[in-house]
């Protein structure tokens, strides 16, 4: 999947942005502003920013290695509002599974962007069917759980643990 559009959001692969040193530097400066303590608070430890001088560069490189990352921008302003991370978790011979992650800048909270983003992803991923989408949510982040449920994901107790609820959506 190359990306997709929703009514208010443009979701584009960040690979081209990372390939140019100037645009990568600009993106990393924007990410420093977006990845505030409140934004990353409920993310897994590997998605937290380290305290080093090169933390954002290391963070960006690690995300690029893990899977496909999409820039989420507001279509009317072209303002970067967040990221969507997709990681294929299966071998080519197995049924496709894709782990979905997303984060939005604090300034984008409360506007319905998260639900629009995840719903848009579900629509875009229908062309990849059959595929199982999985989303993990910190149990202390009920708002993110509601976003996944609105997009059709259902909690899976067998995959969940005390700190993380796993939500699943099978697309056929």
PDB file of C-alpha atoms in Angstrom:
ATOM      1  CA  UNK A   1       0.000   0.000   0.000  1.00  0.00           C
ATOM      2  CA  UNK A   2       1.403   3.369  -1.025  1.00  0.00           C
ATOM      3  CA  UNK A   3      -0.883   5.526   1.108  1.00  0.00           C
ATOM      4  CA  UNK A   4      -4.441   6.781   1.102  1.00  0.00           C
ATOM      5  CA  UNK A   5      -6.679   9.808   1.505  1.00  0.00           C
ATOM      6  CA  UNK A   6      -9.588  10.371   3.820  1.00  0.00           C
ATOM      7  CA  UNK A   7     -11.967  13.298   3.879  1.00  0.00           C
ATOM      8  CA  UNK A   8      -9.503  15.452   5.837  1.00  0.00           C
ATOM      9  CA  UNK A   9      -6.216  13.545   5.909  1.00  0.00           C
ATOM     10  CA  UNK A  10      -3.470  12.600   3.477  1.00  0.00           C
ATOM     11  CA  UNK A  11      -1.500   9.512   4.470  1.00  0.00           C
ATOM     12  CA  UNK A  12       1.763   9.106   2.547  1.00  0.00           C
ATOM     13  CA  UNK A  13       4.793   6.834   2.850  1.00  0.00           C
ATOM     14  CA  UNK A  14       7.676   8.695   4.464  1.00  0.00           C
ATOM     15  CA  UNK A  15      10.357   6.827   2.444  1.00  0.00           C
ATOM     16  CA  UNK A  16      10.835   9.657  -0.055  1.00  0.00           C
ATOM     17  CA  UNK A  17      11.093  12.220   2.736  1.00  0.00           C
ATOM     18  CA  UNK A  18      13.741  10.137   4.512  1.00  0.00           C
ATOM     19  CA  UNK A  19      15.772   9.593   1.340  1.00  0.00           C
ATOM     20  CA  UNK A  20      16.725  13.283   1.082  1.00  0.00           C
ATOM     21  CA  UNK A  21      18.950  14.608   3.906  1.00  0.00           C
ATOM     22  CA  UNK A  22      17.292  18.069   3.885  1.00  0.00           C
ATOM     23  CA  UNK A  23      13.702  16.815   4.037  1.00  0.00           C
ATOM     24  CA  UNK A  24      14.683  14.190   6.627  1.00  0.00           C
ATOM     25  CA  UNK A  25      16.201  16.895   8.847  1.00  0.00           C
ATOM     26  CA  UNK A  26      13.044  18.994   8.469  1.00  0.00           C
ATOM     27  CA  UNK A  27      10.853  15.990   9.296  1.00  0.00           C
ATOM     28  CA  UNK A  28      12.915  15.138  12.358  1.00  0.00           C
ATOM     29  CA  UNK A  29      12.536  18.728  13.599  1.00  0.00           C
ATOM     30  CA  UNK A  30       8.748  18.400  13.222  1.00  0.00           C
ATOM     31  CA  UNK A  31       8.782  15.026  14.992  1.00  0.00           C
ATOM     32  CA  UNK A  32      10.589  16.528  17.977  1.00  0.00           C
ATOM     33  CA  UNK A  33       7.612  18.883  18.332  1.00  0.00           C
ATOM     34  CA  UNK A  34       5.058  16.074  17.872  1.00  0.00           C
ATOM     35  CA  UNK A  35       6.592  13.345  20.047  1.00  0.00           C
ATOM     36  CA  UNK A  36       5.872  15.039  23.353  1.00  0.00           C
ATOM     37  CA  UNK A  37       5.831  13.070  26.624  1.00  0.00           C
ATOM     38  CA  UNK A  38       2.002  12.978  26.521  1.00  0.00           C
ATOM     39  CA  UNK A  39       1.998  11.640  22.941  1.00  0.00           C
ATOM     40  CA  UNK A  40       4.471   8.809  23.620  1.00  0.00           C
ATOM     41  CA  UNK A  41       3.300   8.041  27.171  1.00  0.00           C
ATOM     42  CA  UNK A  42       1.133   5.052  26.173  1.00  0.00           C
ATOM     43  CA  UNK A  43       3.468   3.708  23.483  1.00  0.00           C
ATOM     44  CA  UNK A  44       5.567   0.573  24.002  1.00  0.00           C
ATOM     45  CA  UNK A  45       9.101   1.097  25.336  1.00  0.00           C
ATOM     46  CA  UNK A  46      10.753   0.636  21.901  1.00  0.00           C
ATOM     47  CA  UNK A  47       8.706   3.587  20.605  1.00  0.00           C
ATOM     48  CA  UNK A  48       9.837   5.901  23.390  1.00  0.00           C
ATOM     49  CA  UNK A  49      12.511   8.495  22.649  1.00  0.00           C
ATOM     50  CA  UNK A  50      15.913   7.859  24.214  1.00  0.00           C
ATOM     51  CA  UNK A  51      17.702  10.681  26.000  1.00  0.00           C
ATOM     52  CA  UNK A  52      20.675  10.864  23.637  1.00  0.00           C
ATOM     53  CA  UNK A  53      21.668  13.813  21.455  1.00  0.00           C
ATOM     54  CA  UNK A  54      20.750  11.769  18.369  1.00  0.00           C
ATOM     55  CA  UNK A  55      17.493  10.456  19.854  1.00  0.00           C
ATOM     56  CA  UNK A  56      15.179  11.587  17.053  1.00  0.00           C
ATOM     57  CA  UNK A  57      17.508  10.350  14.307  1.00  0.00           C
ATOM     58  CA  UNK A  58      17.853   6.987  16.055  1.00  0.00           C
ATOM     59  CA  UNK A  59      14.087   6.827  16.607  1.00  0.00           C
ATOM     60  CA  UNK A  60      13.371   7.614  12.957  1.00  0.00           C
ATOM     61  CA  UNK A  61      15.883   5.042  11.700  1.00  0.00           C
ATOM     62  CA  UNK A  62      14.481   2.359  14.008  1.00  0.00           C
ATOM     63  CA  UNK A  63      10.908   2.988  12.821  1.00  0.00           C
ATOM     64  CA  UNK A  64      12.020   2.858   9.167  1.00  0.00           C
ATOM     65  CA  UNK A  65      13.645  -0.542   9.772  1.00  0.00           C
ATOM     66  CA  UNK A  66      10.613  -2.029  11.536  1.00  0.00           C
ATOM     67  CA  UNK A  67       8.045  -1.509   8.817  1.00  0.00           C
ATOM     68  CA  UNK A  68       6.289   1.066   6.714  1.00  0.00           C
ATOM     69  CA  UNK A  69       5.692   4.474   8.236  1.00  0.00           C
ATOM     70  CA  UNK A  70       3.211   6.963   6.868  1.00  0.00           C
ATOM     71  CA  UNK A  71       3.067  10.693   7.424  1.00  0.00           C
ATOM     72  CA  UNK A  72      -0.401  11.892   8.411  1.00  0.00           C
ATOM     73  CA  UNK A  73      -1.099  15.421   7.252  1.00  0.00           C
ATOM     74  CA  UNK A  74      -4.201  17.568   7.304  1.00  0.00           C
ATOM     75  CA  UNK A  75      -5.123  17.938   3.635  1.00  0.00           C
ATOM     76  CA  UNK A  76      -6.156  21.602   3.777  1.00  0.00           C
ATOM     77  CA  UNK A  77      -3.049  22.849   5.601  1.00  0.00           C
ATOM     78  CA  UNK A  78      -0.485  20.133   4.753  1.00  0.00           C
ATOM     79  CA  UNK A  79       0.467  20.267   8.443  1.00  0.00           C
ATOM     80  CA  UNK A  80       2.094  17.100   9.773  1.00  0.00           C
ATOM     81  CA  UNK A  81      -0.284  15.806  12.425  1.00  0.00           C
ATOM     82  CA  UNK A  82       1.056  12.357  13.148  1.00  0.00           C
ATOM     83  CA  UNK A  83       2.345   9.021  11.959  1.00  0.00           C
ATOM     84  CA  UNK A  84       0.889   5.639  11.118  1.00  0.00           C
ATOM     85  CA  UNK A  85       3.115   2.581  11.461  1.00  0.00           C
ATOM     86  CA  UNK A  86       2.444  -0.723   9.720  1.00  0.00           C
ATOM     87  CA  UNK A  87       4.508  -3.845  10.324  1.00  0.00           C
ATOM     88  CA  UNK A  88       3.848  -7.066   8.458  1.00  0.00           C
ATOM     89  CA  UNK A  89       4.236  -9.859  10.973  1.00  0.00           C
ATOM     90  CA  UNK A  90       3.951 -12.979   8.848  1.00  0.00           C
ATOM     91  CA  UNK A  91       6.075 -14.921   6.394  1.00  0.00           C
ATOM     92  CA  UNK A  92       5.019 -14.777   2.726  1.00  0.00           C
ATOM     93  CA  UNK A  93       3.691 -18.361   2.898  1.00  0.00           C
ATOM     94  CA  UNK A  94       1.499 -17.607   5.926  1.00  0.00           C
ATOM     95  CA  UNK A  95      -1.771 -15.737   6.252  1.00  0.00           C
ATOM     96  CA  UNK A  96      -0.981 -12.011   6.222  1.00  0.00           C
ATOM     97  CA  UNK A  97      -0.933 -10.203   9.565  1.00  0.00           C
ATOM     98  CA  UNK A  98      -0.243  -6.510   9.906  1.00  0.00           C
ATOM     99  CA  UNK A  99       0.380  -4.710  13.191  1.00  0.00           C
ATOM    100  CA  UNK A 100      -1.079  -1.183  13.131  1.00  0.00           C
ATOM    101  CA  UNK A 101       0.182   1.700  15.216  1.00  0.00           C
ATOM    102  CA  UNK A 102      -0.531   5.396  15.098  1.00  0.00           C
ATOM    103  CA  UNK A 103       0.211   8.556  16.990  1.00  0.00           C
ATOM    104  CA  UNK A 104      -1.118  12.060  16.631  1.00  0.00           C
ATOM    105  CA  UNK A 105       0.262  15.395  17.766  1.00  0.00           C
ATOM    106  CA  UNK A 106      -1.484  16.868  20.786  1.00  0.00           C
ATOM    107  CA  UNK A 107      -2.819  19.693  18.598  1.00  0.00           C
ATOM    108  CA  UNK A 108      -4.683  17.041  16.553  1.00  0.00           C
ATOM    109  CA  UNK A 109      -6.411  15.412  19.519  1.00  0.00           C
ATOM    110  CA  UNK A 110     -10.156  15.684  19.948  1.00  0.00           C
ATOM    111  CA  UNK A 111     -10.905  16.364  16.266  1.00  0.00           C
ATOM    112  CA  UNK A 112     -11.822  12.836  15.193  1.00  0.00           C
ATOM    113  CA  UNK A 113      -8.608  12.410  13.193  1.00  0.00           C
ATOM    114  CA  UNK A 114      -7.628   9.125  14.863  1.00  0.00           C
ATOM    115  CA  UNK A 115     -10.932   7.461  14.018  1.00  0.00           C
ATOM    116  CA  UNK A 116     -10.803   8.880  10.485  1.00  0.00           C
ATOM    117  CA  UNK A 117      -7.222   7.650  10.081  1.00  0.00           C
ATOM    118  CA  UNK A 118      -7.846   4.092  11.262  1.00  0.00           C
ATOM    119  CA  UNK A 119     -11.136   3.808   9.349  1.00  0.00           C
ATOM    120  CA  UNK A 120      -9.325   5.039   6.235  1.00  0.00           C
ATOM    121  CA  UNK A 121      -6.623   2.429   6.762  1.00  0.00           C
ATOM    122  CA  UNK A 122      -9.223  -0.330   7.021  1.00  0.00           C
ATOM    123  CA  UNK A 123     -10.752   0.782   3.709  1.00  0.00           C
ATOM    124  CA  UNK A 124      -7.333   0.957   2.045  1.00  0.00           C
ATOM    125  CA  UNK A 125      -6.286  -2.461   3.387  1.00  0.00           C
ATOM    126  CA  UNK A 126      -9.330  -4.175   1.893  1.00  0.00           C
ATOM    127  CA  UNK A 127      -7.353  -4.397  -1.348  1.00  0.00           C
ATOM    128  CA  UNK A 128      -4.742  -6.459   0.572  1.00  0.00           C
ATOM    129  CA  UNK A 129      -7.321  -9.000   1.813  1.00  0.00           C
ATOM    130  CA  UNK A 130      -7.191 -11.504   3.204  1.00  0.00           C
ATOM    131  CA  UNK A 131      -5.250  -9.846   5.989  1.00  0.00           C
ATOM    132  CA  UNK A 132      -5.577  -9.677   9.761  1.00  0.00           C
ATOM    133  CA  UNK A 133      -4.978  -6.266  11.303  1.00  0.00           C
ATOM    134  CA  UNK A 134      -3.768  -6.126  14.909  1.00  0.00           C
ATOM    135  CA  UNK A 135      -3.601  -3.089  17.138  1.00  0.00           C
ATOM    136  CA  UNK A 136      -2.144  -3.008  20.629  1.00  0.00           C
ATOM    137  CA  UNK A 137      -3.413  -0.481  23.146  1.00  0.00           C
ATOM    138  CA  UNK A 138      -2.063   0.342  26.598  1.00  0.00           C
ATOM    139  CA  UNK A 139      -4.846  -0.541  29.037  1.00  0.00           C
ATOM    140  CA  UNK A 140      -4.562   3.008  30.416  1.00  0.00           C
ATOM    141  CA  UNK A 141      -5.484   4.475  27.021  1.00  0.00           C
ATOM    142  CA  UNK A 142      -9.224   3.837  26.579  1.00  0.00           C
ATOM    143  CA  UNK A 143      -9.522   6.550  23.908  1.00  0.00           C
ATOM    144  CA  UNK A 144      -7.283   4.566  21.560  1.00  0.00           C
ATOM    145  CA  UNK A 145      -9.283   1.406  22.264  1.00  0.00           C
ATOM    146  CA  UNK A 146     -12.474   3.251  21.268  1.00  0.00           C
ATOM    147  CA  UNK A 147     -10.829   4.401  18.018  1.00  0.00           C
ATOM    148  CA  UNK A 148     -10.035   0.803  17.068  1.00  0.00           C
ATOM    149  CA  UNK A 149     -13.518  -0.395  18.018  1.00  0.00           C
ATOM    150  CA  UNK A 150     -15.146   2.341  15.896  1.00  0.00           C
ATOM    151  CA  UNK A 151     -13.089   1.080  12.940  1.00  0.00           C
ATOM    152  CA  UNK A 152     -14.354  -2.482  13.437  1.00  0.00           C
ATOM    153  CA  UNK A 153     -11.559  -3.998  15.548  1.00  0.00           C
ATOM    154  CA  UNK A 154     -12.555  -6.296  18.409  1.00  0.00           C
ATOM    155  CA  UNK A 155     -10.622  -7.055  21.613  1.00  0.00           C
ATOM    156  CA  UNK A 156      -8.848 -10.417  21.715  1.00  0.00           C
ATOM    157  CA  UNK A 157      -8.343 -11.615  25.297  1.00  0.00           C
ATOM    158  CA  UNK A 158      -6.049 -14.482  24.228  1.00  0.00           C
ATOM    159  CA  UNK A 159      -3.522 -12.092  22.673  1.00  0.00           C
ATOM    160  CA  UNK A 160      -3.814  -9.437  25.393  1.00  0.00           C
ATOM    161  CA  UNK A 161      -1.970  -9.210  28.704  1.00  0.00           C
ATOM    162  CA  UNK A 162      -2.233  -7.137  31.889  1.00  0.00           C
ATOM    163  CA  UNK A 163      -0.794  -3.964  30.322  1.00  0.00           C
ATOM    164  CA  UNK A 164      -1.807  -4.242  26.680  1.00  0.00           C
ATOM    165  CA  UNK A 165      -5.138  -4.978  25.036  1.00  0.00           C
ATOM    166  CA  UNK A 166      -4.827  -6.425  21.547  1.00  0.00           C
ATOM    167  CA  UNK A 167      -7.564  -5.636  19.049  1.00  0.00           C
ATOM    168  CA  UNK A 168      -8.074  -7.661  15.871  1.00  0.00           C
ATOM    169  CA  UNK A 169      -9.851  -7.066  12.572  1.00  0.00           C
ATOM    170  CA  UNK A 170      -9.909  -9.737   9.878  1.00  0.00           C
ATOM    171  CA  UNK A 171     -10.406  -8.484   6.341  1.00  0.00           C
ATOM    172  CA  UNK A 172     -11.594 -11.064   3.801  1.00  0.00           C
TER     173      UNK A 172
END
